[in-house]
Amino acid sequence: MPSKPVIYWFRNDLRLHDNPALLEALAKKSPLFPVFVIDPQWSSNETPLGFPRMGALRQQFLMESLGELKEALEKTGNTLHLFRGNTIDIIPKLYRGLKASGVIAQREYAWEEISLEKKLSQQVTLELHWGSMLYQPDQVDFPLEKSPFYYTKFKNRVTSLTFLPLPAKAPLEIPAPASLNLPKQPEEIPFSPTSPLPQAERHFKGGEASGLMSLDHYFNDQGPLHYSETRNFFEGNHFSSLLGPWLANGSISPRYFYHRLDDLKQVHPDHRESVQTLIEQLIWRDNFRYLFLRYGSKFFTTKGLRKSPPGMFDDREAFLRWKNGKTGQPLIDSLMRQLAITGFMSNRGRMLVSFYLAKEMKVNWQWGASWFESALLDYDVCSNYGNWAYQSGRGTDSRVNRRFNLEKQAAKFDPDGHFVEKWSKRTPQD
């Protein structure tokens, strides 16, 4: 009698290399039925602020990522099954229709995702595994409810660990069910080819193979060796690793990225500081995940993690001026136009536009975080809302009233004015 299949539910782990949950599923020695569910609410404009949770550029990047994942799975003897609808409806129907023994997936960290997991576990046998961080909760020496509040303390605690597992290679074979009698509902949807959107200034092609190729290019160009010198500029040669989009949807394993950086640090001891600065960005990423596991839904309130009133208002007119790059502040407007056209913005730019919306315009920081969720190719719920809370004085910044002088920032990081000159002439309709 053939063994019952296991449903593998892909989420923000759209890769085969170093995928802990996928390896756990393969350890069951059962055929796998890989699934991804597209929620129509992601692309709906019927949101309070009138734009979708996932904008067109991010939707395109996701579909490209799923297309590459499907191709990779087909090389292993399997494939990816795509469905559109409510996960709470679709996964249980597949589970019953396939007579599956269980559903295995990567564990997520934010309130909405955890709530979904709890609801789903009431209908199916659900097995979850950590997978999108360096230092997993089952590897650290403190409970989640006592995760360090401030980054430096968190970094010191986790980096004191003596062992960080090496990344696992992609499996060569992933057994598929010998025969499938899929239920009539939910109906599997076909993959459709995607094409670059015409307004994209820089096209990040989604997918594991594309992400690993970009990572190799970054290392071959020795970008990490100069990261500490270039990371605060708005554009230019290696001003960013530009790997965020693939890290965000799990096309690149953060553990794989870390070990590549650690190896480079040993080979180039004279550049250790620069490489370590980039490694610490991955640790910041972990830090936000732990904070979300500790504080849950507080990150989705205007008050954030602070007790004092936020001092911000639901000023729609002011928000739209900020969102559309029409505040009258040349640097802020240029950054916001760049975001709308490309789906990307530099690290320093994100700090400045979030500060300006929350502390200068005094607009609800949650609105800004929502726009970033829609527009950013590298949107990651924990990093996005965690960073917005930090810059808005509602998170873990010990200097809650931290401010920036925009003229000084422009003079320091755009000294020739090329960035502002370029983007001040562009609009999202170009």
CSV table of C-alpha atoms in Angstrom, one decimal:
chain,number,residue,atom,x,y,z
A,1,MET,CA,0.0,0.0,0.0
A,2,PRO,CA,1.6,3.4,-1.0
A,3,SER,CA,2.4,5.7,1.8
A,4,LYS,CA,0.2,8.7,2.3
A,5,PRO,CA,1.5,12.0,0.9
A,6,VAL,CA,2.7,14.9,3.0
A,7,ILE,CA,1.6,18.4,1.9
A,8,TYR,CA,4.5,20.8,1.9
A,9,TRP,CA,3.2,24.3,2.3
A,10,PHE,CA,5.7,26.8,0.9
A,11,ARG,CA,5.5,30.2,2.6
A,12,ASN,CA,8.4,32.6,2.9
A,13,ASP,CA,10.9,29.8,2.1
A,14,LEU,CA,10.8,29.7,-1.7
A,15,ARG,CA,14.0,27.7,-2.1
A,16,LEU,CA,15.4,24.2,-2.1
A,17,HIS,CA,18.8,24.9,-0.6
A,18,ASP,CA,19.1,25.1,3.2
A,19,ASN,CA,15.4,24.8,3.9
A,20,PRO,CA,15.0,23.1,7.3
A,21,ALA,CA,11.3,22.5,7.1
A,22,LEU,CA,11.6,20.9,3.7
A,23,LEU,CA,14.3,18.6,5.0
A,24,GLU,CA,12.1,17.6,7.9
A,25,ALA,CA,9.4,16.8,5.4
A,26,LEU,CA,11.7,14.7,3.3
A,27,ALA,CA,12.8,12.8,6.4
A,28,LYS,CA,9.3,11.4,6.6
A,29,LYS,CA,10.1,9.2,3.6
A,30,SER,CA,6.7,10.0,2.1
A,31,PRO,CA,5.9,11.5,-1.2
A,32,LEU,CA,5.5,15.3,-1.1
A,33,PHE,CA,2.8,17.5,-2.5
A,34,PRO,CA,4.3,21.0,-2.7
A,35,VAL,CA,1.7,23.8,-2.4
A,36,PHE,CA,1.7,27.6,-2.5
A,37,VAL,CA,-1.5,29.6,-1.9
A,38,ILE,CA,-2.0,33.1,-3.3
A,39,ASP,CA,-4.5,35.1,-1.2
A,40,PRO,CA,-6.6,37.4,-3.4
A,41,GLN,CA,-6.5,40.0,-0.5
A,42,TRP,CA,-2.8,40.6,-1.2
A,43,SER,CA,-3.6,42.4,-4.5
A,44,SER,CA,-7.0,43.9,-3.6
A,45,ASN,CA,-7.3,47.7,-3.5
A,46,GLU,CA,-10.1,47.4,-1.0
A,47,THR,CA,-7.9,48.4,1.9
A,48,PRO,CA,-8.4,51.4,4.2
A,49,LEU,CA,-5.7,53.5,2.5
A,50,GLY,CA,-6.7,52.5,-1.1
A,51,PHE,CA,-3.7,50.6,-2.2
A,52,PRO,CA,-3.0,46.8,-2.2
A,53,ARG,CA,-1.0,45.0,0.4
A,54,MET,CA,1.2,43.7,-2.4
A,55,GLY,CA,1.9,46.2,-5.2
A,56,ALA,CA,2.5,45.3,-8.8
A,57,LEU,CA,6.3,45.1,-8.6
A,58,ARG,CA,6.2,42.8,-5.6
A,59,GLN,CA,3.5,40.6,-7.2
A,60,GLN,CA,5.7,40.2,-10.2
A,61,PHE,CA,8.7,39.3,-8.1
A,62,LEU,CA,6.6,36.7,-6.3
A,63,MET,CA,5.4,35.1,-9.5
A,64,GLU,CA,8.9,35.0,-10.9
A,65,SER,CA,10.1,33.4,-7.6
A,66,LEU,CA,7.3,30.7,-7.8
A,67,GLY,CA,8.1,30.0,-11.4
A,68,GLU,CA,11.8,29.3,-10.6
A,69,LEU,CA,10.8,27.2,-7.6
A,70,LYS,CA,8.5,25.2,-9.9
A,71,GLU,CA,11.4,24.6,-12.4
A,72,ALA,CA,13.7,23.6,-9.6
A,73,LEU,CA,11.2,21.1,-8.2
A,74,GLU,CA,10.6,19.6,-11.6
A,75,LYS,CA,14.3,18.8,-11.8
A,76,THR,CA,13.9,16.7,-8.6
A,77,GLY,CA,10.9,14.8,-10.0
A,78,ASN,CA,8.2,16.9,-8.4
A,79,THR,CA,6.4,20.1,-9.1
A,80,LEU,CA,4.7,23.1,-7.4
A,81,HIS,CA,0.9,23.3,-7.2
A,82,LEU,CA,-0.5,26.8,-7.2
A,83,PHE,CA,-3.9,27.7,-5.7
A,84,ARG,CA,-5.7,31.0,-5.2
A,85,GLY,CA,-8.0,31.7,-2.3
A,86,ASN,CA,-8.1,31.5,1.5
A,87,THR,CA,-5.5,29.3,3.0
A,88,ILE,CA,-7.8,28.2,5.8
A,89,ASP,CA,-10.2,26.8,3.1
A,90,ILE,CA,-7.7,25.4,0.6
A,91,ILE,CA,-5.1,23.5,2.7
A,92,PRO,CA,-7.8,21.5,4.7
A,93,LYS,CA,-9.6,20.6,1.4
A,94,LEU,CA,-6.3,19.3,-0.1
A,95,TYR,CA,-5.5,17.6,3.2
A,96,ARG,CA,-8.8,15.6,3.1
A,97,GLY,CA,-8.9,15.1,-0.6
A,98,LEU,CA,-5.4,13.7,-0.8
A,99,LYS,CA,-5.8,11.8,2.4
A,100,ALA,CA,-2.5,13.3,3.5
A,101,SER,CA,-0.7,12.3,6.6
A,102,GLY,CA,0.1,15.9,7.5
A,103,VAL,CA,1.1,19.4,6.5
A,104,ILE,CA,4.6,20.6,7.0
A,105,ALA,CA,5.7,24.2,6.7
A,106,GLN,CA,8.1,26.9,7.9
A,107,ARG,CA,7.1,28.6,11.1
A,108,GLU,CA,6.5,32.3,10.8
A,109,TYR,CA,6.9,35.1,13.4
A,110,ALA,CA,4.3,37.8,13.1
A,111,TRP,CA,0.8,38.0,14.6
A,112,GLU,CA,-1.3,37.4,11.5
A,113,GLU,CA,0.9,34.5,10.3
A,114,ILE,CA,0.8,32.9,13.8
A,115,SER,CA,-3.0,33.3,14.0
A,116,LEU,CA,-3.3,31.6,10.6
A,117,GLU,CA,-1.1,28.7,11.9
A,118,LYS,CA,-3.3,28.2,15.0
A,119,LYS,CA,-6.5,28.2,12.9
A,120,LEU,CA,-5.1,25.7,10.4
A,121,SER,CA,-3.8,23.4,13.2
A,122,GLN,CA,-7.4,22.9,14.3
A,123,GLN,CA,-8.3,21.3,10.9
A,124,VAL,CA,-5.1,19.5,9.9
A,125,THR,CA,-2.1,17.8,11.4
A,126,LEU,CA,0.3,20.7,11.1
A,127,GLU,CA,4.1,20.5,11.8
A,128,LEU,CA,6.1,23.7,11.8
A,129,HIS,CA,9.8,24.3,11.8
A,130,TRP,CA,12.0,27.4,12.2
A,131,GLY,CA,13.8,28.3,9.1
A,132,SER,CA,14.4,32.0,8.1
A,133,MET,CA,16.9,33.2,10.7
A,134,LEU,CA,20.5,32.6,11.8
A,135,TYR,CA,19.9,31.9,15.5
A,136,GLN,CA,16.7,29.8,15.9
A,137,PRO,CA,14.8,29.9,19.2
A,138,ASP,CA,15.6,26.3,19.9
A,139,GLN,CA,19.3,27.1,19.7
A,140,VAL,CA,19.5,30.1,22.1
A,141,ASP,CA,19.8,30.2,25.9
A,142,PHE,CA,16.9,32.4,26.7
A,143,PRO,CA,13.1,32.0,26.4
A,144,LEU,CA,11.2,34.0,23.8
A,145,GLU,CA,9.3,36.0,26.5
A,146,LYS,CA,12.7,37.3,27.7
A,147,SER,CA,14.2,38.1,24.4
A,148,PRO,CA,16.5,41.2,24.8
A,149,PHE,CA,14.7,44.4,24.1
A,150,TYR,CA,17.8,46.3,22.7
A,151,TYR,CA,19.8,45.2,19.7
A,152,THR,CA,23.3,45.3,21.3
A,153,LYS,CA,22.3,43.0,24.1
A,154,PHE,CA,20.5,40.6,21.7
A,155,LYS,CA,23.6,40.6,19.4
A,156,ASN,CA,25.9,39.8,22.4
A,157,ARG,CA,23.7,37.0,23.6
A,158,VAL,CA,23.3,35.2,20.3
A,159,THR,CA,26.8,35.6,19.0
A,160,SER,CA,28.1,34.0,22.2
A,161,LEU,CA,26.8,30.8,20.7
A,162,THR,CA,29.8,28.6,19.6
A,163,PHE,CA,28.0,26.9,16.8
A,164,LEU,CA,26.0,28.1,13.8
A,165,PRO,CA,24.9,25.2,11.6
A,166,LEU,CA,26.3,25.0,8.1
A,167,PRO,CA,23.7,25.5,5.3
A,168,ALA,CA,22.3,22.3,3.8
A,169,LYS,CA,22.5,21.6,0.1
A,170,ALA,CA,19.4,21.4,-2.0
A,171,PRO,CA,18.0,17.9,-2.3
A,172,LEU,CA,18.5,16.2,-5.6
A,173,GLU,CA,15.3,14.1,-5.4
A,174,ILE,CA,11.9,15.0,-3.9
A,175,PRO,CA,9.4,12.1,-4.4
A,176,ALA,CA,6.0,13.0,-5.7
A,177,PRO,CA,2.8,11.0,-5.2
A,178,ALA,CA,2.5,8.2,-7.8
A,179,SER,CA,-1.0,9.2,-8.7
A,180,LEU,CA,-3.2,12.2,-7.8
A,181,ASN,CA,-6.9,12.3,-7.3
A,182,LEU,CA,-7.2,16.0,-6.6
A,183,PRO,CA,-10.6,17.2,-5.3
A,184,LYS,CA,-12.6,19.4,-7.7
A,185,GLN,CA,-12.2,22.2,-5.3
A,186,PRO,CA,-9.9,24.0,-4.7
A,187,GLU,CA,-9.1,24.3,-8.4
A,188,GLU,CA,-5.4,24.4,-9.2
A,189,ILE,CA,-4.4,27.5,-11.2
A,190,PRO,CA,-1.9,27.5,-14.0
A,191,PHE,CA,1.4,29.4,-14.0
A,192,SER,CA,1.4,32.3,-16.4
A,193,PRO,CA,4.5,33.9,-17.7
A,194,THR,CA,5.4,37.2,-16.3
A,195,SER,CA,7.1,40.1,-18.1
A,196,PRO,CA,9.0,43.1,-16.6
A,197,LEU,CA,6.7,46.0,-15.8
A,198,PRO,CA,7.7,49.0,-18.0
A,199,GLN,CA,8.1,51.5,-15.2
A,200,ALA,CA,10.7,49.4,-13.3
A,201,GLU,CA,14.0,51.3,-13.2
A,202,ARG,CA,15.9,48.2,-11.8
A,203,HIS,CA,14.4,44.8,-12.4
A,204,PHE,CA,15.1,42.3,-9.6
A,205,LYS,CA,14.2,38.9,-11.2
A,206,GLY,CA,12.6,36.7,-8.5
A,207,GLY,CA,13.7,33.2,-7.7
A,208,GLU,CA,16.3,31.0,-6.0
A,209,ALA,CA,18.6,30.7,-9.0
A,210,SER,CA,18.4,34.4,-9.8
A,211,GLY,CA,19.0,35.3,-6.1
A,212,LEU,CA,22.1,33.0,-5.8
A,213,MET,CA,23.4,34.4,-9.1
A,214,SER,CA,23.1,38.0,-7.7
A,215,LEU,CA,24.8,36.9,-4.5
A,216,ASP,CA,27.7,35.4,-6.5
A,217,HIS,CA,28.0,38.6,-8.5
A,218,TYR,CA,28.1,40.7,-5.3
A,219,PHE,CA,30.9,38.6,-3.9
A,220,ASN,CA,32.8,38.4,-7.1
A,221,ASP,CA,32.7,42.2,-7.3
A,222,GLN,CA,34.0,42.2,-3.7
A,223,GLY,CA,31.0,44.3,-2.6
A,224,PRO,CA,31.1,43.1,1.0
A,225,LEU,CA,34.7,44.3,1.5
A,226,HIS,CA,33.5,47.9,1.1
A,227,TYR,CA,30.0,47.7,2.7
A,228,SER,CA,30.8,49.9,5.7
A,229,GLU,CA,32.1,52.7,3.4
A,230,THR,CA,29.2,52.6,1.0
A,231,ARG,CA,26.1,51.5,2.9
A,232,ASN,CA,24.8,55.0,3.7
A,233,PHE,CA,24.7,56.4,0.2
A,234,PHE,CA,21.4,56.5,-1.7
A,235,GLU,CA,22.8,55.0,-4.9
A,236,GLY,CA,26.0,54.0,-6.4
A,237,ASN,CA,28.5,51.1,-6.6
A,238,HIS,CA,27.5,48.5,-4.0
A,239,PHE,CA,25.6,51.1,-1.8
A,240,SER,CA,23.6,48.0,-0.9
A,241,SER,CA,24.0,44.2,-1.3
A,242,LEU,CA,20.6,44.4,-3.2
A,243,LEU,CA,19.9,40.9,-1.9
A,244,GLY,CA,17.0,42.0,0.3
A,245,PRO,CA,14.2,40.9,-2.1
A,246,TRP,CA,15.4,37.3,-2.2
A,247,LEU,CA,16.0,37.1,1.5
A,248,ALA,CA,12.5,38.5,2.2
A,249,ASN,CA,10.6,35.7,0.4
A,250,GLY,CA,13.2,33.0,1.3
A,251,SER,CA,14.7,32.5,-2.1
A,252,ILE,CA,18.1,32.9,-0.4
A,253,SER,CA,18.9,31.3,3.0
A,254,PRO,CA,20.2,33.9,5.5
A,255,ARG,CA,22.4,31.1,6.9
A,256,TYR,CA,24.0,30.6,3.5
A,257,PHE,CA,24.6,34.3,3.1
A,258,TYR,CA,26.1,34.4,6.6
A,259,HIS,CA,28.6,31.6,6.0
A,260,ARG,CA,29.7,33.2,2.7
A,261,LEU,CA,30.4,36.4,4.6
A,262,ASP,CA,32.2,34.6,7.4
A,263,ASP,CA,34.4,32.8,5.0
A,264,LEU,CA,35.2,36.1,3.3
A,265,LYS,CA,36.1,37.7,6.6
A,266,GLN,CA,38.7,35.0,7.2
A,267,VAL,CA,40.2,35.4,3.7
A,268,HIS,CA,40.4,39.3,4.0
A,269,PRO,CA,41.2,40.1,7.6
A,270,ASP,CA,42.0,43.7,6.6
A,271,HIS,CA,38.3,44.1,5.7
A,272,ARG,CA,36.8,42.3,8.7
A,273,GLU,CA,35.1,45.4,10.0
A,274,SER,CA,33.2,46.0,6.7
A,275,VAL,CA,32.1,42.4,6.3
A,276,GLN,CA,31.1,42.2,10.0
A,277,THR,CA,28.9,45.3,9.5
A,278,LEU,CA,27.0,43.4,6.8
A,279,ILE,CA,26.7,40.3,9.0
A,280,GLU,CA,25.2,42.5,11.7
A,281,GLN,CA,22.4,43.4,9.3
A,282,LEU,CA,21.4,39.7,9.3
A,283,ILE,CA,21.5,39.8,13.1
A,284,TRP,CA,19.3,42.8,13.2
A,285,ARG,CA,16.9,40.8,11.0
A,286,ASP,CA,16.9,38.0,13.6
A,287,ASN,CA,16.4,40.6,16.4
A,288,PHE,CA,13.2,41.8,14.9
A,289,ARG,CA,11.9,38.3,14.6
A,290,TYR,CA,12.5,37.6,18.3
A,291,LEU,CA,10.8,40.9,19.2
A,292,PHE,CA,7.7,40.0,17.2
A,293,LEU,CA,7.6,36.6,18.9
A,294,ARG,CA,7.8,38.4,22.2
A,295,TYR,CA,5.4,41.4,21.7
A,296,GLY,CA,3.0,40.0,19.1
A,297,SER,CA,0.3,42.4,17.9
A,298,LYS,CA,1.8,45.5,19.7
A,299,PHE,CA,3.8,46.2,16.6
A,300,PHE,CA,0.5,46.8,14.7
A,301,THR,CA,-0.7,49.6,17.0
A,302,THR,CA,0.2,53.3,16.7
A,303,LYS,CA,1.6,53.2,20.3
A,304,GLY,CA,3.9,50.4,19.3
A,305,LEU,CA,6.1,49.1,22.2
A,306,ARG,CA,6.0,52.4,24.1
A,307,LYS,CA,3.6,53.5,26.9
A,308,SER,CA,3.4,57.2,26.0
A,309,PRO,CA,0.8,58.5,23.5
A,310,PRO,CA,2.2,58.4,20.0
A,311,GLY,CA,1.7,62.1,19.1
A,312,MET,CA,0.8,61.2,15.5
A,313,PHE,CA,-2.4,61.7,13.5
A,314,ASP,CA,-4.4,60.0,10.8
A,315,ASP,CA,-3.8,62.9,8.4
A,316,ARG,CA,-4.6,61.5,5.0
A,317,GLU,CA,-3.7,64.6,3.0
A,318,ALA,CA,-0.3,64.8,4.5
A,319,PHE,CA,0.2,61.1,4.1
A,320,LEU,CA,-0.6,61.3,0.4
A,321,ARG,CA,1.9,64.2,-0.1
A,322,TRP,CA,4.6,62.0,1.5
A,323,LYS,CA,3.6,58.8,-0.4
A,324,ASN,CA,3.5,60.6,-3.8
A,325,GLY,CA,6.8,62.5,-3.3
A,326,LYS,CA,5.2,66.0,-3.0
A,327,THR,CA,6.2,67.2,0.5
A,328,GLY,CA,8.4,70.0,-0.9
A,329,GLN,CA,11.5,68.4,0.8
A,330,PRO,CA,13.7,67.5,-2.2
A,331,LEU,CA,15.5,64.6,-0.6
A,332,ILE,CA,12.4,63.0,0.8
A,333,ASP,CA,10.4,63.5,-2.4
A,334,SER,CA,13.2,61.9,-4.5
A,335,LEU,CA,13.4,58.9,-2.2
A,336,MET,CA,9.7,58.3,-2.3
A,337,ARG,CA,9.6,58.6,-6.1
A,338,GLN,CA,12.5,56.1,-6.4
A,339,LEU,CA,10.5,53.7,-4.2
A,340,ALA,CA,7.3,53.9,-6.2
A,341,ILE,CA,9.2,53.4,-9.5
A,342,THR,CA,11.7,50.7,-8.6
A,343,GLY,CA,10.3,49.0,-5.5
A,344,PHE,CA,13.6,49.7,-3.7
A,345,MET,CA,15.2,52.3,-1.4
A,346,SER,CA,18.5,52.5,0.4
A,347,ASN,CA,18.9,51.8,4.1
A,348,ARG,CA,19.7,55.4,4.9
A,349,GLY,CA,16.8,56.6,2.7
A,350,ARG,CA,14.4,54.4,4.7
A,351,MET,CA,15.6,55.9,7.9
A,352,LEU,CA,15.0,59.4,6.7
A,353,VAL,CA,11.6,59.0,5.1
A,354,SER,CA,10.2,57.2,8.1
A,355,PHE,CA,11.6,59.8,10.5
A,356,TYR,CA,10.1,62.6,8.3
A,357,LEU,CA,6.6,61.1,8.1
A,358,ALA,CA,6.3,60.2,11.8
A,359,LYS,CA,8.3,63.0,13.6
A,360,GLU,CA,8.1,66.0,11.2
A,361,MET,CA,4.8,65.5,9.5
A,362,LYS,CA,3.4,63.7,12.6
A,363,VAL,CA,1.5,61.2,10.6
A,364,ASN,CA,0.6,57.7,11.8
A,365,TRP,CA,3.7,55.6,11.3
A,366,GLN,CA,1.5,52.5,10.6
A,367,TRP,CA,0.4,54.2,7.4
A,368,GLY,CA,4.0,54.5,6.3
A,369,ALA,CA,4.7,50.9,7.1
A,370,SER,CA,1.7,49.9,5.1
A,371,TRP,CA,2.9,51.8,2.1
A,372,PHE,CA,6.3,50.1,2.4
A,373,GLU,CA,4.5,46.7,2.6
A,374,SER,CA,2.8,47.5,-0.7
A,375,ALA,CA,5.8,49.0,-2.6
A,376,LEU,CA,9.0,47.4,-1.3
A,377,LEU,CA,10.3,44.4,-3.2
A,378,ASP,CA,12.1,43.3,-0.1
A,379,TYR,CA,9.1,43.6,2.2
A,380,ASP,CA,9.5,41.5,5.3
A,381,VAL,CA,6.9,42.0,8.0
A,382,CYS,CA,9.3,41.8,11.0
A,383,SER,CA,12.0,44.0,9.5
A,384,ASN,CA,9.5,46.5,8.0
A,385,TYR,CA,7.3,47.1,11.0
A,386,GLY,CA,10.3,46.7,13.4
A,387,ASN,CA,12.3,49.3,11.6
A,388,TRP,CA,9.4,51.7,11.3
A,389,ALA,CA,8.7,51.4,15.0
A,390,TYR,CA,12.3,52.1,15.7
A,391,GLN,CA,12.6,55.2,13.5
A,392,SER,CA,9.3,56.5,14.7
A,393,GLY,CA,10.2,56.4,18.3
A,394,ARG,CA,7.7,53.6,19.0
A,395,GLY,CA,10.1,50.7,19.1
A,396,THR,CA,13.5,49.8,20.6
A,397,ASP,CA,15.5,52.9,19.9
A,398,SER,CA,16.7,54.2,23.2
A,399,ARG,CA,16.7,57.7,21.8
A,400,VAL,CA,13.0,58.0,21.0
A,401,ASN,CA,13.3,61.6,20.0
A,402,ARG,CA,16.2,61.0,17.5
A,403,ARG,CA,16.0,63.5,14.6
A,404,PHE,CA,17.8,64.1,11.3
A,405,ASN,CA,18.9,67.3,9.6
A,406,LEU,CA,17.9,66.6,6.0
A,407,GLU,CA,20.2,69.3,4.6
A,408,LYS,CA,23.2,67.7,6.3
A,409,GLN,CA,22.1,64.2,5.3
A,410,ALA,CA,21.9,65.3,1.7
A,411,ALA,CA,25.3,67.1,1.8
A,412,LYS,CA,27.0,64.0,3.3
A,413,PHE,CA,25.4,61.2,1.3
A,414,ASP,CA,24.5,62.9,-1.9
A,415,PRO,CA,27.3,65.5,-2.0
A,416,ASP,CA,27.0,66.2,-5.8
A,417,GLY,CA,23.3,66.3,-5.7
A,418,HIS,CA,23.1,63.6,-8.4
A,419,PHE,CA,20.5,61.5,-6.6
A,420,VAL,CA,18.1,64.4,-6.0
A,421,GLU,CA,18.6,65.8,-9.4
A,422,LYS,CA,17.8,62.4,-11.0
A,423,TRP,CA,14.7,61.5,-9.0
A,424,SER,CA,13.2,64.9,-8.7
A,425,LYS,CA,12.5,64.7,-12.4
A,426,ARG,CA,10.9,61.3,-12.3
A,427,THR,CA,7.3,60.4,-11.4
A,428,PRO,CA,5.7,57.0,-11.0
A,429,GLN,CA,3.8,57.5,-14.2
A,430,ASP,CA,7.0,57.9,-16.3
